[in-house]
mmCIF file of C-alpha atoms in Angstrom:
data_model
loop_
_atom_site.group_PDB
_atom_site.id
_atom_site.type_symbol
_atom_site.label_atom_id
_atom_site.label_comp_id
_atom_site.label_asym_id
_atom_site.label_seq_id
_atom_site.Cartn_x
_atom_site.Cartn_y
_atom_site.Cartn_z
ATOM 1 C CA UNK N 1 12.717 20.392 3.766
ATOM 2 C CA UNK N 2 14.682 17.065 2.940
ATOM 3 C CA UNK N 3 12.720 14.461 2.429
ATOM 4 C CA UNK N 4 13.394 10.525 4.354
ATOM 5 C CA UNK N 5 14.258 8.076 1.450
ATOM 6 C CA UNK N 6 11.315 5.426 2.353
ATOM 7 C CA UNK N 7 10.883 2.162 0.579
ATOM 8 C CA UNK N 8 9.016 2.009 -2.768
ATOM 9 C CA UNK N 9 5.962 0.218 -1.551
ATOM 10 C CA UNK N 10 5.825 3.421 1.115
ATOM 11 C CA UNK N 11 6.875 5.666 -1.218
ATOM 12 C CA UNK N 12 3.775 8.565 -1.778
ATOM 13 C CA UNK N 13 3.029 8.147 -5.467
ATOM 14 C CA UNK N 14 3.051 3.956 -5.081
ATOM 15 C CA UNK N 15 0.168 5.200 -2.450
ATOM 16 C CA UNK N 16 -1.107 7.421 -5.038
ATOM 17 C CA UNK N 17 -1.726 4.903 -7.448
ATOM 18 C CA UNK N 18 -3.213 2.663 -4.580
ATOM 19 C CA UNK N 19 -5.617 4.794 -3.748
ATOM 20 C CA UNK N 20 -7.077 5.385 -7.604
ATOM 21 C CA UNK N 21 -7.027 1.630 -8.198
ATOM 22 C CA UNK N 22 -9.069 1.544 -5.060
ATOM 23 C CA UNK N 23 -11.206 4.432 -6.215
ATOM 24 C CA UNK N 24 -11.475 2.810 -9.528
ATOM 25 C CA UNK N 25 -12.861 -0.657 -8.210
ATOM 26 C CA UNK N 26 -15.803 0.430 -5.831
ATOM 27 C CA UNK N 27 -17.220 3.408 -8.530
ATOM 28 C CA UNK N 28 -17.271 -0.113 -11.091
ATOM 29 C CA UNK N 29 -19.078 -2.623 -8.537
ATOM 30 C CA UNK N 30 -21.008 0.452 -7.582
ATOM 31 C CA UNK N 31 -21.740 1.148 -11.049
ATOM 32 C CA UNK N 32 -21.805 -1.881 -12.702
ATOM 33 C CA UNK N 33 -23.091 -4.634 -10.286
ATOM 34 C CA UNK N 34 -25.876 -3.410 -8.029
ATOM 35 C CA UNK N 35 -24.465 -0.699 -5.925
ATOM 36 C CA UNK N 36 -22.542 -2.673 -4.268
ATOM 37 C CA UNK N 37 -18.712 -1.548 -2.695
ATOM 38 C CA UNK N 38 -16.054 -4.251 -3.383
ATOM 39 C CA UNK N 39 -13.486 -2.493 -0.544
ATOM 40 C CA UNK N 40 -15.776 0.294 1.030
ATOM 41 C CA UNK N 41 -17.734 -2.214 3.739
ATOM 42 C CA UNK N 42 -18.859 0.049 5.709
ATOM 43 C CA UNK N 43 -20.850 1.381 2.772
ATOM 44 C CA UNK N 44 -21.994 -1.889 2.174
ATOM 45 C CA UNK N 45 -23.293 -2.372 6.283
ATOM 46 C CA UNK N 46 -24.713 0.982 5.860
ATOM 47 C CA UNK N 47 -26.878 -0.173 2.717
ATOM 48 C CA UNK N 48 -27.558 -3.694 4.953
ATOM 49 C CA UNK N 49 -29.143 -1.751 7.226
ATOM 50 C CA UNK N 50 -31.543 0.144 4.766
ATOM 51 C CA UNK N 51 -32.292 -3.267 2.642
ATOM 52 C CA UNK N 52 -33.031 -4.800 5.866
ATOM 53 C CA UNK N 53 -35.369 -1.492 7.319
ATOM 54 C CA UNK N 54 -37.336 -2.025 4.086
ATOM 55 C CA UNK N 55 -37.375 -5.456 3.783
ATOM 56 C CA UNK N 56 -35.216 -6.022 0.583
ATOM 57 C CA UNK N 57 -33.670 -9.487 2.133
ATOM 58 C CA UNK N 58 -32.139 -10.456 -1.056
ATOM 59 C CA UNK N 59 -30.059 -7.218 -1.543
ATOM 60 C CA UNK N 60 -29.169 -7.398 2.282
ATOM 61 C CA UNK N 61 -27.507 -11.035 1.586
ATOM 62 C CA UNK N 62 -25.962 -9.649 -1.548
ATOM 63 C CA UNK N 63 -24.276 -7.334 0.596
ATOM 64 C CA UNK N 64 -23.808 -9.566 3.809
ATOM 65 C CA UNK N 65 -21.861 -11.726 0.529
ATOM 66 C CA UNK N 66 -19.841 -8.951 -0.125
ATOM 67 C CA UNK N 67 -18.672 -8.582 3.358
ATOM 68 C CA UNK N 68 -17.686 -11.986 3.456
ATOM 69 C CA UNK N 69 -15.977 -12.768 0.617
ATOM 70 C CA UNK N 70 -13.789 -9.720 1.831
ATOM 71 C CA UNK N 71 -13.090 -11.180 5.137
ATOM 72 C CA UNK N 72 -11.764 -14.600 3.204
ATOM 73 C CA UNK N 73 -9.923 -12.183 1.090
ATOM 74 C CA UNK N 74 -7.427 -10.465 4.212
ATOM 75 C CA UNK N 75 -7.232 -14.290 5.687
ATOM 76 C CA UNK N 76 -5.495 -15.244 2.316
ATOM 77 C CA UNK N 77 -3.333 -12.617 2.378
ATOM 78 C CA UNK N 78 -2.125 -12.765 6.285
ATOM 79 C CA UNK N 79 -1.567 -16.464 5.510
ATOM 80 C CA UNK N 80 1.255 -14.763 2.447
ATOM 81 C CA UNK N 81 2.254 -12.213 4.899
ATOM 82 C CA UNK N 82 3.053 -15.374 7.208
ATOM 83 C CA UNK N 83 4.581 -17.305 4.309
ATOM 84 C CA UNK N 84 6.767 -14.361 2.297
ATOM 85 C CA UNK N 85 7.235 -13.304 6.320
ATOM 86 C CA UNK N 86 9.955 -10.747 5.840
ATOM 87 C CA UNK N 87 10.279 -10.132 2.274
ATOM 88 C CA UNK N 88 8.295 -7.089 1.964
ATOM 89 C CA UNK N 89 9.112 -6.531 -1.617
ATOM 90 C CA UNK N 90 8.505 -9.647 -3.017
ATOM 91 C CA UNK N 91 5.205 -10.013 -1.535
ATOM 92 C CA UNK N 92 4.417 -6.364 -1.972
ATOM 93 C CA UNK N 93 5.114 -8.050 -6.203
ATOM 94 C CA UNK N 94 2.961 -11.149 -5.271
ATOM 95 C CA UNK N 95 -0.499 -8.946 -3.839
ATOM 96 C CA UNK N 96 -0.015 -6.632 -7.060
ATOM 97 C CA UNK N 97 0.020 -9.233 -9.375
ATOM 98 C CA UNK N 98 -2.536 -11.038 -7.628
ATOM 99 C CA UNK N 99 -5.624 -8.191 -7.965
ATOM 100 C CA UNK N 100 -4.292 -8.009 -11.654
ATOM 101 C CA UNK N 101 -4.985 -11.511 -12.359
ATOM 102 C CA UNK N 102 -8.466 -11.143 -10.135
ATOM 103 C CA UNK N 103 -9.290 -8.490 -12.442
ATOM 104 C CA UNK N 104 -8.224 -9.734 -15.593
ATOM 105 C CA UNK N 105 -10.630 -12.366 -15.113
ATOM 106 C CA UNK N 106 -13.174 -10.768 -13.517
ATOM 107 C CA UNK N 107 -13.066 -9.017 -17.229
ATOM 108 C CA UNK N 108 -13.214 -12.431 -18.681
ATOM 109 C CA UNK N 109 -15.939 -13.781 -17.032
ATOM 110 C CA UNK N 110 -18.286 -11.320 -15.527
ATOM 111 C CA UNK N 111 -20.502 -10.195 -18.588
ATOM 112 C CA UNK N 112 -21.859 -14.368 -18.488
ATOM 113 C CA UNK N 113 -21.558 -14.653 -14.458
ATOM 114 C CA UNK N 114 -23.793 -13.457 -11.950
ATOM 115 C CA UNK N 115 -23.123 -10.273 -10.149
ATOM 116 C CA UNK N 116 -22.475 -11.737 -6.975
ATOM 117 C CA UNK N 117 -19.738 -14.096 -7.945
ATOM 118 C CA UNK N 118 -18.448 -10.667 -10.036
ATOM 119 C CA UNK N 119 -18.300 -8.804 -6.681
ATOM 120 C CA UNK N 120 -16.935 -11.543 -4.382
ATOM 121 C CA UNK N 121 -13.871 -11.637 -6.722
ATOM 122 C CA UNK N 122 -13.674 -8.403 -6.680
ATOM 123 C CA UNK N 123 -14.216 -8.108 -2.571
ATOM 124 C CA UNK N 124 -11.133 -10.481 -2.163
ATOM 125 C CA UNK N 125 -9.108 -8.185 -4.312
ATOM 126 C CA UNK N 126 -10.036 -5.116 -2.602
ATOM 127 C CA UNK N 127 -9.386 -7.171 0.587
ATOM 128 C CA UNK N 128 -5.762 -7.810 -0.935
ATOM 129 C CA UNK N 129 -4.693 -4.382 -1.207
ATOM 130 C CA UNK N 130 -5.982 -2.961 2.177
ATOM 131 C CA UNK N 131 -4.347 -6.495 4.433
ATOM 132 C CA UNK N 132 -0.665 -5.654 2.577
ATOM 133 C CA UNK N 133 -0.338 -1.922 1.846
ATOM 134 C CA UNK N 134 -1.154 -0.545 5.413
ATOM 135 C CA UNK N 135 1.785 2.011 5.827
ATOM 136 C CA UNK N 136 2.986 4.884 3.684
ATOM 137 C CA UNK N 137 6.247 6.625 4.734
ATOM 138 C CA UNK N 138 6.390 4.975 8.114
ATOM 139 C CA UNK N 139 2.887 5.929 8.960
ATOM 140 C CA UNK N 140 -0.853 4.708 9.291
ATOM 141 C CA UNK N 141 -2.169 4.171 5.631
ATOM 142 C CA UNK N 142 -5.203 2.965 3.918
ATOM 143 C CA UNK N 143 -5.865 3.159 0.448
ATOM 144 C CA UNK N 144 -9.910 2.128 0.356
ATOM 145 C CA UNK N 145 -11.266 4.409 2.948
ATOM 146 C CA UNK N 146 -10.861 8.279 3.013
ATOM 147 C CA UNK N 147 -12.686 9.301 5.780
ATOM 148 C CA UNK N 148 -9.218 9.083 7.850
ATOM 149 C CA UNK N 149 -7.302 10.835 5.069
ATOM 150 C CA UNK N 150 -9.526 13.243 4.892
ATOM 151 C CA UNK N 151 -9.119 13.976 8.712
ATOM 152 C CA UNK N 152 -5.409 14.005 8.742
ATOM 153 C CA UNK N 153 -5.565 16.472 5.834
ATOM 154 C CA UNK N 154 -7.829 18.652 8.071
ATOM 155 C CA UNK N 155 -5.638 18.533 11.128
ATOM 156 C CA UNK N 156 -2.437 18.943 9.309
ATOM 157 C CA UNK N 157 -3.341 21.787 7.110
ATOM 158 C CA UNK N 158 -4.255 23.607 10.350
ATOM 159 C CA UNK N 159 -1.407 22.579 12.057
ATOM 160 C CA UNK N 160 0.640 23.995 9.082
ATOM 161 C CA UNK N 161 -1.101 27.151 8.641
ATOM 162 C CA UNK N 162 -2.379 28.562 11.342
ATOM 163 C CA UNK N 163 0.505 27.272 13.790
ATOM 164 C CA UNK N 164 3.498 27.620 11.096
ATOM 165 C CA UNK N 165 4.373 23.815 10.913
ATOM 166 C CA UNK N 166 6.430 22.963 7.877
ATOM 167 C CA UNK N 167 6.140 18.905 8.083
ATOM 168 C CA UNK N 168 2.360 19.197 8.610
ATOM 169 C CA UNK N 169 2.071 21.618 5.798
ATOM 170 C CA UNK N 170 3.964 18.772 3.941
ATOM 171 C CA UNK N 171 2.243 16.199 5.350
ATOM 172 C CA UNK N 172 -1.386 17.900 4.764
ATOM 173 C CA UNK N 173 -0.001 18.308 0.608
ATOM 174 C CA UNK N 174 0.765 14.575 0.512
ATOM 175 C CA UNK N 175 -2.562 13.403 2.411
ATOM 176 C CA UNK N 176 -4.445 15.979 -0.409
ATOM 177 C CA UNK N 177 -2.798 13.744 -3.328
ATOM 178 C CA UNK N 178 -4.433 10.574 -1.859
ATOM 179 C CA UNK N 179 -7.356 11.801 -1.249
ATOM 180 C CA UNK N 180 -7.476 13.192 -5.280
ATOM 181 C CA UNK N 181 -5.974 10.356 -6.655
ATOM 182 C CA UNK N 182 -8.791 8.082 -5.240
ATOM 183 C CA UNK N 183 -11.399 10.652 -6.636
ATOM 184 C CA UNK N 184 -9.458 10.524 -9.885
ATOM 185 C CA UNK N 185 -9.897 6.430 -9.755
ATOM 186 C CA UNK N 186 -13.439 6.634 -9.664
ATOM 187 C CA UNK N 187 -14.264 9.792 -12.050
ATOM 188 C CA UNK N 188 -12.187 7.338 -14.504
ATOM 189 C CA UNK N 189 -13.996 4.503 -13.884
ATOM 190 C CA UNK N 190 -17.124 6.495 -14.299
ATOM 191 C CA UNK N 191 -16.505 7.681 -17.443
ATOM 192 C CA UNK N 192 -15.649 4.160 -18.859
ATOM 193 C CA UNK N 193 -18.174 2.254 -17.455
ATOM 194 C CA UNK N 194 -21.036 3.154 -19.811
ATOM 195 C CA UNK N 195 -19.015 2.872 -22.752
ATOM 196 C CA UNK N 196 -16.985 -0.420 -21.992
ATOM 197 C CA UNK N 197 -19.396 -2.114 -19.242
ATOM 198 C CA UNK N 198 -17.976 -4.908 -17.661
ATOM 199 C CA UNK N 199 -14.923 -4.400 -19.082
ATOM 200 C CA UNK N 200 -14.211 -1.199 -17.517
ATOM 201 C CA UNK N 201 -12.814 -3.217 -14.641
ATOM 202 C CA UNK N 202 -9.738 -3.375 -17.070
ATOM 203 C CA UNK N 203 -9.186 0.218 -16.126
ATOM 204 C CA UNK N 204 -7.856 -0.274 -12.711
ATOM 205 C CA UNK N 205 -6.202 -3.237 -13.848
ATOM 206 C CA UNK N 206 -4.184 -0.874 -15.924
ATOM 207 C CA UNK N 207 -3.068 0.916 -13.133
ATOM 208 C CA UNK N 208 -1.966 -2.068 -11.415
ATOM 209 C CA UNK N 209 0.411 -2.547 -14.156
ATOM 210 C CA UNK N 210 1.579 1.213 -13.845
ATOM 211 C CA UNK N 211 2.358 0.422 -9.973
ATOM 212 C CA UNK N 212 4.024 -2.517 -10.945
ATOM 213 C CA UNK N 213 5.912 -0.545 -13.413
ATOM 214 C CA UNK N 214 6.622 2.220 -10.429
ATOM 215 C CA UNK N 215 7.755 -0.255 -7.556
ATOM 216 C CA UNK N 216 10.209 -1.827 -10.254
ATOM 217 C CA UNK N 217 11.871 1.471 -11.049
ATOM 218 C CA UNK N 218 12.157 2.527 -7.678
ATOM 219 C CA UNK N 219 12.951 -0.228 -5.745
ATOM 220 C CA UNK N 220 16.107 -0.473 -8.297
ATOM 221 C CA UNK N 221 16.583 3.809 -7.115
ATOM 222 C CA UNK N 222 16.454 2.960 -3.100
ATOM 223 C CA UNK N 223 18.741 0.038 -3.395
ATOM 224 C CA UNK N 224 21.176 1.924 -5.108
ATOM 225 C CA UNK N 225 21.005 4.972 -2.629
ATOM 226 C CA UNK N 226 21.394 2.533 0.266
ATOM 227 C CA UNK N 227 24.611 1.096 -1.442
ATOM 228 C CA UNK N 228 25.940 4.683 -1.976
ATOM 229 C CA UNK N 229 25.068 5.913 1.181
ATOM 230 C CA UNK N 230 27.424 2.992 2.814
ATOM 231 C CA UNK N 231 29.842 3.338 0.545
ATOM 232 C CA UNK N 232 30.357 7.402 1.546
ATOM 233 C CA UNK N 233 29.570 6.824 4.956
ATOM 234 C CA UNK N 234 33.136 6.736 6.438
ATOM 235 C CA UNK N 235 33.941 3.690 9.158
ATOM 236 C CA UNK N 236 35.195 3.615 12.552
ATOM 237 C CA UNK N 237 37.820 1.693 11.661
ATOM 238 C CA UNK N 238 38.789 3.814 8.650
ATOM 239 C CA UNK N 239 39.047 7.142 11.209
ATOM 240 C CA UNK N 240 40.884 5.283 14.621
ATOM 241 C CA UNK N 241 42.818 2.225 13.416
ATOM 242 C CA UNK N 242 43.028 -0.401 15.750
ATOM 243 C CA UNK N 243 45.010 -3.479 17.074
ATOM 244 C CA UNK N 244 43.738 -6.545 16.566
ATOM 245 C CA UNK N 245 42.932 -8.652 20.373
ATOM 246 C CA UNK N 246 45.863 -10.979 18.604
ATOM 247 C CA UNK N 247 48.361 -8.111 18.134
ATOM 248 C CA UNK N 248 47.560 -6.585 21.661
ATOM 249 C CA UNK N 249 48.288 -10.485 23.528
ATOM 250 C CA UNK N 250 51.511 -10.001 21.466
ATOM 251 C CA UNK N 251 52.247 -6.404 22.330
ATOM 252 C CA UNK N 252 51.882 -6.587 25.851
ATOM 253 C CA UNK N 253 54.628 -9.175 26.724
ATOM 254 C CA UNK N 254 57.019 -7.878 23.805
ATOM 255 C CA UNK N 255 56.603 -4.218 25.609
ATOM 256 C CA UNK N 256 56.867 -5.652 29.402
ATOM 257 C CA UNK N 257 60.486 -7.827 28.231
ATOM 258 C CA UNK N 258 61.554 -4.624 27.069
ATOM 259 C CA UNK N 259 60.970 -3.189 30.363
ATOM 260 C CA UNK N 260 63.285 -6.005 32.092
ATOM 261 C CA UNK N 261 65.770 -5.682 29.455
ATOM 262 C CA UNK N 262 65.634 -1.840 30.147
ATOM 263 C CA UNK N 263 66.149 -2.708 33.691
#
Protein backbone atom coordinates (compact mmCIF):
# COMPACT_ATOMS: atom_id res chain seq x y z
CA UNK A 1 0.00 0.00 0.00
CA UNK A 2 1.38 3.57 -0.99
CA UNK A 3 1.62 5.65 1.56
CA UNK A 4 0.08 9.80 1.42
CA UNK A 5 3.22 12.09 1.67
CA UNK A 6 1.88 14.15 4.91
CA UNK A 7 3.70 17.07 6.37
CA UNK A 8 6.60 16.52 8.82
CA UNK A 9 4.88 17.75 11.91
CA UNK A 10 2.08 14.86 10.84
CA UNK A 11 4.46 12.67 9.77
CA UNK A 12 4.22 9.15 12.21
CA UNK A 13 7.70 9.05 13.70
CA UNK A 14 7.54 13.18 14.53
CA UNK A 15 4.32 11.62 16.53
CA UNK A 16 6.47 8.95 17.74
CA UNK A 17 8.84 11.05 19.34
CA UNK A 18 5.85 13.20 20.72
CA UNK A 19 4.43 10.71 22.40
CA UNK A 20 7.88 9.46 24.39
CA UNK A 21 8.66 13.07 25.28
CA UNK A 22 5.18 13.04 26.66
CA UNK A 23 5.73 9.67 28.29
CA UNK A 24 9.00 10.88 29.52
CA UNK A 25 7.61 14.10 31.37
CA UNK A 26 4.63 12.66 33.50
CA UNK A 27 6.82 9.21 34.71
CA UNK A 28 9.50 12.39 36.01
CA UNK A 29 6.77 14.70 37.82
CA UNK A 30 5.28 11.40 38.81
CA UNK A 31 8.48 10.24 40.00
CA UNK A 32 10.24 13.02 41.04
CA UNK A 33 7.76 15.67 42.43
CA UNK A 34 4.93 14.12 44.40
CA UNK A 35 3.01 11.97 42.06
CA UNK A 36 1.89 14.45 40.34
CA UNK A 37 1.07 14.29 36.13
CA UNK A 38 2.43 17.40 34.31
CA UNK A 39 0.08 16.49 30.94
CA UNK A 40 -2.07 13.45 32.22
CA UNK A 41 -4.98 15.75 34.14
CA UNK A 42 -7.26 13.50 34.35
CA UNK A 43 -4.86 11.52 36.51
CA UNK A 44 -4.34 14.41 38.44
CA UNK A 45 -8.59 15.00 39.02
CA UNK A 46 -8.65 11.40 39.72
CA UNK A 47 -5.95 11.78 42.63
CA UNK A 48 -8.09 15.29 43.64
CA UNK A 49 -10.74 13.28 44.30
CA UNK A 50 -8.92 10.71 46.64
CA UNK A 51 -6.82 13.68 48.51
CA UNK A 52 -10.04 15.32 48.95
CA UNK A 53 -12.11 11.76 50.19
CA UNK A 54 -9.32 11.57 52.79
CA UNK A 55 -8.85 14.87 53.64
CA UNK A 56 -5.26 15.56 52.30
CA UNK A 57 -6.28 19.40 51.30
CA UNK A 58 -2.80 20.36 50.64
CA UNK A 59 -2.07 17.59 48.03
CA UNK A 60 -5.62 18.31 46.50
CA UNK A 61 -4.40 22.13 45.84
CA UNK A 62 -1.10 20.80 44.64
CA UNK A 63 -2.97 19.09 42.12
CA UNK A 64 -5.90 21.67 41.56
CA UNK A 65 -2.19 23.86 40.79
CA UNK A 66 -1.28 21.51 38.36
CA UNK A 67 -4.47 21.72 36.51
CA UNK A 68 -4.18 25.25 36.30
CA UNK A 69 -1.02 26.09 35.37
CA UNK A 70 -1.92 23.69 32.37
CA UNK A 71 -4.94 25.57 31.41
CA UNK A 72 -2.60 28.99 31.25
CA UNK A 73 -0.28 26.81 29.36
CA UNK A 74 -2.92 25.95 26.00
CA UNK A 75 -4.12 29.86 26.38
CA UNK A 76 -0.42 30.82 25.56
CA UNK A 77 -0.18 28.72 22.90
CA UNK A 78 -3.74 29.48 21.05
CA UNK A 79 -2.68 33.12 21.47
CA UNK A 80 0.80 31.76 18.97
CA UNK A 81 -1.53 29.71 16.99
CA UNK A 82 -3.45 33.17 16.49
CA UNK A 83 -0.21 35.09 16.00
CA UNK A 84 2.05 32.48 13.63
CA UNK A 85 -1.84 31.93 12.20
CA UNK A 86 -0.96 29.96 9.12
CA UNK A 87 2.56 29.09 9.34
CA UNK A 88 2.30 25.68 10.63
CA UNK A 89 5.94 24.97 10.40
CA UNK A 90 7.35 27.75 11.93
CA UNK A 91 5.25 27.56 14.89
CA UNK A 92 5.33 23.81 14.92
CA UNK A 93 9.69 25.19 15.42
CA UNK A 94 8.51 27.85 17.99
CA UNK A 95 6.29 25.13 20.54
CA UNK A 96 9.41 22.67 20.18
CA UNK A 97 11.82 24.99 21.15
CA UNK A 98 9.68 26.39 23.67
CA UNK A 99 9.24 22.95 26.06
CA UNK A 100 13.11 22.70 25.43
CA UNK A 101 13.84 25.90 27.00
CA UNK A 102 10.94 25.03 29.84
CA UNK A 103 12.88 22.06 30.47
CA UNK A 104 16.25 23.19 30.32
CA UNK A 105 15.43 25.31 33.11
CA UNK A 106 13.26 23.38 34.89
CA UNK A 107 16.82 21.34 35.10
CA UNK A 108 18.39 24.50 36.27
CA UNK A 109 16.30 25.41 38.86
CA UNK A 110 14.22 22.67 40.29
CA UNK A 111 16.70 20.83 42.73
CA UNK A 112 16.54 24.62 44.93
CA UNK A 113 12.68 25.35 43.95
CA UNK A 114 9.71 23.96 45.36
CA UNK A 115 7.92 21.17 43.68
CA UNK A 116 5.03 23.03 42.78
CA UNK A 117 6.65 25.80 40.87
CA UNK A 118 8.78 22.53 39.27
CA UNK A 119 5.43 21.06 38.09
CA UNK A 120 3.61 24.23 36.95
CA UNK A 121 6.52 24.73 34.48
CA UNK A 122 6.35 21.62 33.57
CA UNK A 123 2.21 21.61 33.25
CA UNK A 124 2.56 24.60 30.75
CA UNK A 125 4.96 22.57 28.71
CA UNK A 126 2.93 19.56 28.60
CA UNK A 127 0.06 22.00 27.83
CA UNK A 128 2.32 23.22 24.79
CA UNK A 129 2.62 20.07 23.06
CA UNK A 130 -1.03 18.75 23.35
CA UNK A 131 -2.71 22.74 22.14
CA UNK A 132 -0.19 22.50 18.78
CA UNK A 133 0.39 18.86 17.78
CA UNK A 134 -3.33 17.69 17.58
CA UNK A 135 -3.27 15.85 14.13
CA UNK A 136 -1.09 13.09 12.75
CA UNK A 137 -1.54 12.17 9.05
CA UNK A 138 -4.73 14.13 8.64
CA UNK A 139 -6.32 12.56 11.62
CA UNK A 140 -7.34 13.01 15.41
CA UNK A 141 -4.00 12.91 17.48
CA UNK A 142 -2.88 13.30 20.97
CA UNK A 143 0.37 12.65 22.21
CA UNK A 144 -0.31 12.81 26.32
CA UNK A 145 -3.24 10.55 26.63
CA UNK A 146 -3.43 6.87 25.38
CA UNK A 147 -6.56 5.77 26.38
CA UNK A 148 -7.86 6.89 22.72
CA UNK A 149 -4.85 5.31 21.03
CA UNK A 150 -5.25 2.49 22.66
CA UNK A 151 -8.94 2.23 21.39
CA UNK A 152 -8.22 2.96 17.83
CA UNK A 153 -5.54 0.25 17.98
CA UNK A 154 -8.30 -2.12 19.24
CA UNK A 155 -10.83 -1.27 16.60
CA UNK A 156 -8.43 -1.18 13.79
CA UNK A 157 -6.61 -4.34 14.44
CA UNK A 158 -10.06 -6.00 14.30
CA UNK A 159 -11.09 -4.25 11.48
CA UNK A 160 -7.84 -5.49 9.77
CA UNK A 161 -7.93 -8.96 10.82
CA UNK A 162 -10.91 -10.34 11.23
CA UNK A 163 -12.65 -8.26 8.29
CA UNK A 164 -9.42 -8.24 5.86
CA UNK A 165 -8.86 -4.37 5.89
CA UNK A 166 -5.43 -3.41 4.68
CA UNK A 167 -5.48 0.51 5.81
CA UNK A 168 -6.78 -0.51 9.27
CA UNK A 169 -4.22 -3.19 9.54
CA UNK A 170 -1.87 -0.21 8.70
CA UNK A 171 -3.46 2.08 10.65
CA UNK A 172 -3.71 -0.38 13.86
CA UNK A 173 0.61 -0.89 13.23
CA UNK A 174 1.05 2.90 13.33
CA UNK A 175 -1.42 3.53 16.42
CA UNK A 176 0.82 0.37 18.18
CA UNK A 177 4.13 2.61 17.65
CA UNK A 178 2.52 5.50 19.63
CA UNK A 179 1.27 3.76 22.05
CA UNK A 180 5.11 2.00 22.61
CA UNK A 181 6.91 4.94 22.06
CA UNK A 182 5.07 6.71 24.99
CA UNK A 183 5.77 3.54 27.18
CA UNK A 184 9.35 3.75 25.96
CA UNK A 185 9.35 7.66 27.26
CA UNK A 186 8.53 6.74 30.59
CA UNK A 187 10.53 3.27 31.13
CA UNK A 188 13.48 5.85 30.14
CA UNK A 189 12.65 8.30 32.38
CA UNK A 190 12.32 5.68 35.01
CA UNK A 191 15.46 4.35 34.75
CA UNK A 192 17.20 7.82 34.97
CA UNK A 193 15.41 9.29 37.55
CA UNK A 194 17.09 7.60 40.53
CA UNK A 195 20.39 8.01 39.21
CA UNK A 196 20.23 11.71 37.85
CA UNK A 197 17.14 13.12 40.01
CA UNK A 198 16.03 16.29 38.97
CA UNK A 199 18.01 16.29 36.21
CA UNK A 200 16.46 13.46 34.53
CA UNK A 201 14.04 15.99 33.09
CA UNK A 202 17.05 16.55 30.64
CA UNK A 203 16.05 13.25 29.14
CA UNK A 204 13.01 14.33 27.34
CA UNK A 205 14.61 17.45 26.62
CA UNK A 206 16.93 15.36 24.56
CA UNK A 207 14.33 14.11 22.57
CA UNK A 208 13.03 17.41 21.85
CA UNK A 209 16.22 18.10 20.20
CA UNK A 210 15.96 14.71 18.19
CA UNK A 211 12.37 16.01 16.89
CA UNK A 212 13.82 19.12 16.13
CA UNK A 213 16.51 17.36 14.35
CA UNK A 214 13.59 15.09 12.50
CA UNK A 215 11.14 18.01 11.42
CA UNK A 216 14.36 19.79 9.93
CA UNK A 217 15.31 16.84 7.76
CA UNK A 218 12.01 16.20 6.62
CA UNK A 219 10.43 19.23 6.11
CA UNK A 220 13.58 19.87 3.62
CA UNK A 221 12.30 15.91 2.00
CA UNK A 222 8.39 17.09 1.55
CA UNK A 223 9.30 20.38 0.06
CA UNK A 224 11.37 18.88 -2.36
CA UNK A 225 8.75 16.12 -3.33
CA UNK A 226 6.13 18.85 -3.71
CA UNK A 227 8.53 20.75 -6.15
CA UNK A 228 9.13 17.47 -8.12
CA UNK A 229 5.80 16.40 -8.15
CA UNK A 230 4.84 19.88 -10.06
CA UNK A 231 7.53 19.83 -12.03
CA UNK A 232 6.44 16.07 -13.60
CA UNK A 233 2.98 16.79 -13.36
CA UNK A 234 2.26 17.76 -17.04
CA UNK A 235 -0.07 21.15 -17.64
CA UNK A 236 -3.13 21.80 -19.46
CA UNK A 237 -1.63 24.13 -21.39
CA UNK A 238 1.40 21.97 -22.22
CA UNK A 239 -1.22 19.03 -23.68
CA UNK A 240 -4.09 21.54 -25.67
CA UNK A 241 -2.35 24.80 -26.62
CA UNK A 242 -4.46 27.63 -26.68
CA UNK A 243 -5.18 31.16 -28.14
CA UNK A 244 -4.79 33.83 -26.15
CA UNK A 245 -8.56 36.08 -25.63
CA UNK A 246 -6.11 38.78 -27.59
CA UNK A 247 -5.30 36.46 -30.53
CA UNK A 248 -8.99 35.15 -30.76
CA UNK A 249 -10.46 39.27 -30.95
CA UNK A 250 -7.81 39.27 -33.75
CA UNK A 251 -8.70 36.00 -35.41
CA UNK A 252 -12.20 36.43 -35.68
CA UNK A 253 -12.36 39.60 -37.90
CA UNK A 254 -9.09 38.55 -39.93
CA UNK A 255 -11.13 35.08 -40.68
CA UNK A 256 -14.71 36.89 -41.32
CA UNK A 257 -12.71 39.64 -44.09
CA UNK A 258 -11.53 36.63 -45.60
CA UNK A 259 -14.94 35.42 -45.97
CA UNK A 260 -16.02 38.81 -47.89
CA UNK A 261 -12.95 38.75 -49.85
CA UNK A 262 -13.85 35.05 -50.70
CA UNK A 263 -17.17 36.34 -51.66
Amino acid sequence: MRRQAYPAYQQLYFGAFLAAIAGGLDAYTYLEHGGVFAGLQTGNLILMGVSLSKGHFAKFGYYLIAIIAFGLGTVFIRHVQHYFKRNYLKRAYFVLIYEFALMVLVAMISSNAPDVITVMLLAITAAAQLQEFRKLQDGPFTSLMMTGNIRTAAENLYTGYIRHDVVAKQKAADTGIVVGSFMVGAFVSGIFVPWLQDSAILVPAILILGAIVYLSQHSKVTADQEVTKQEERPTRASRHPQVSEDEEDVSEPETRSRRRRRK
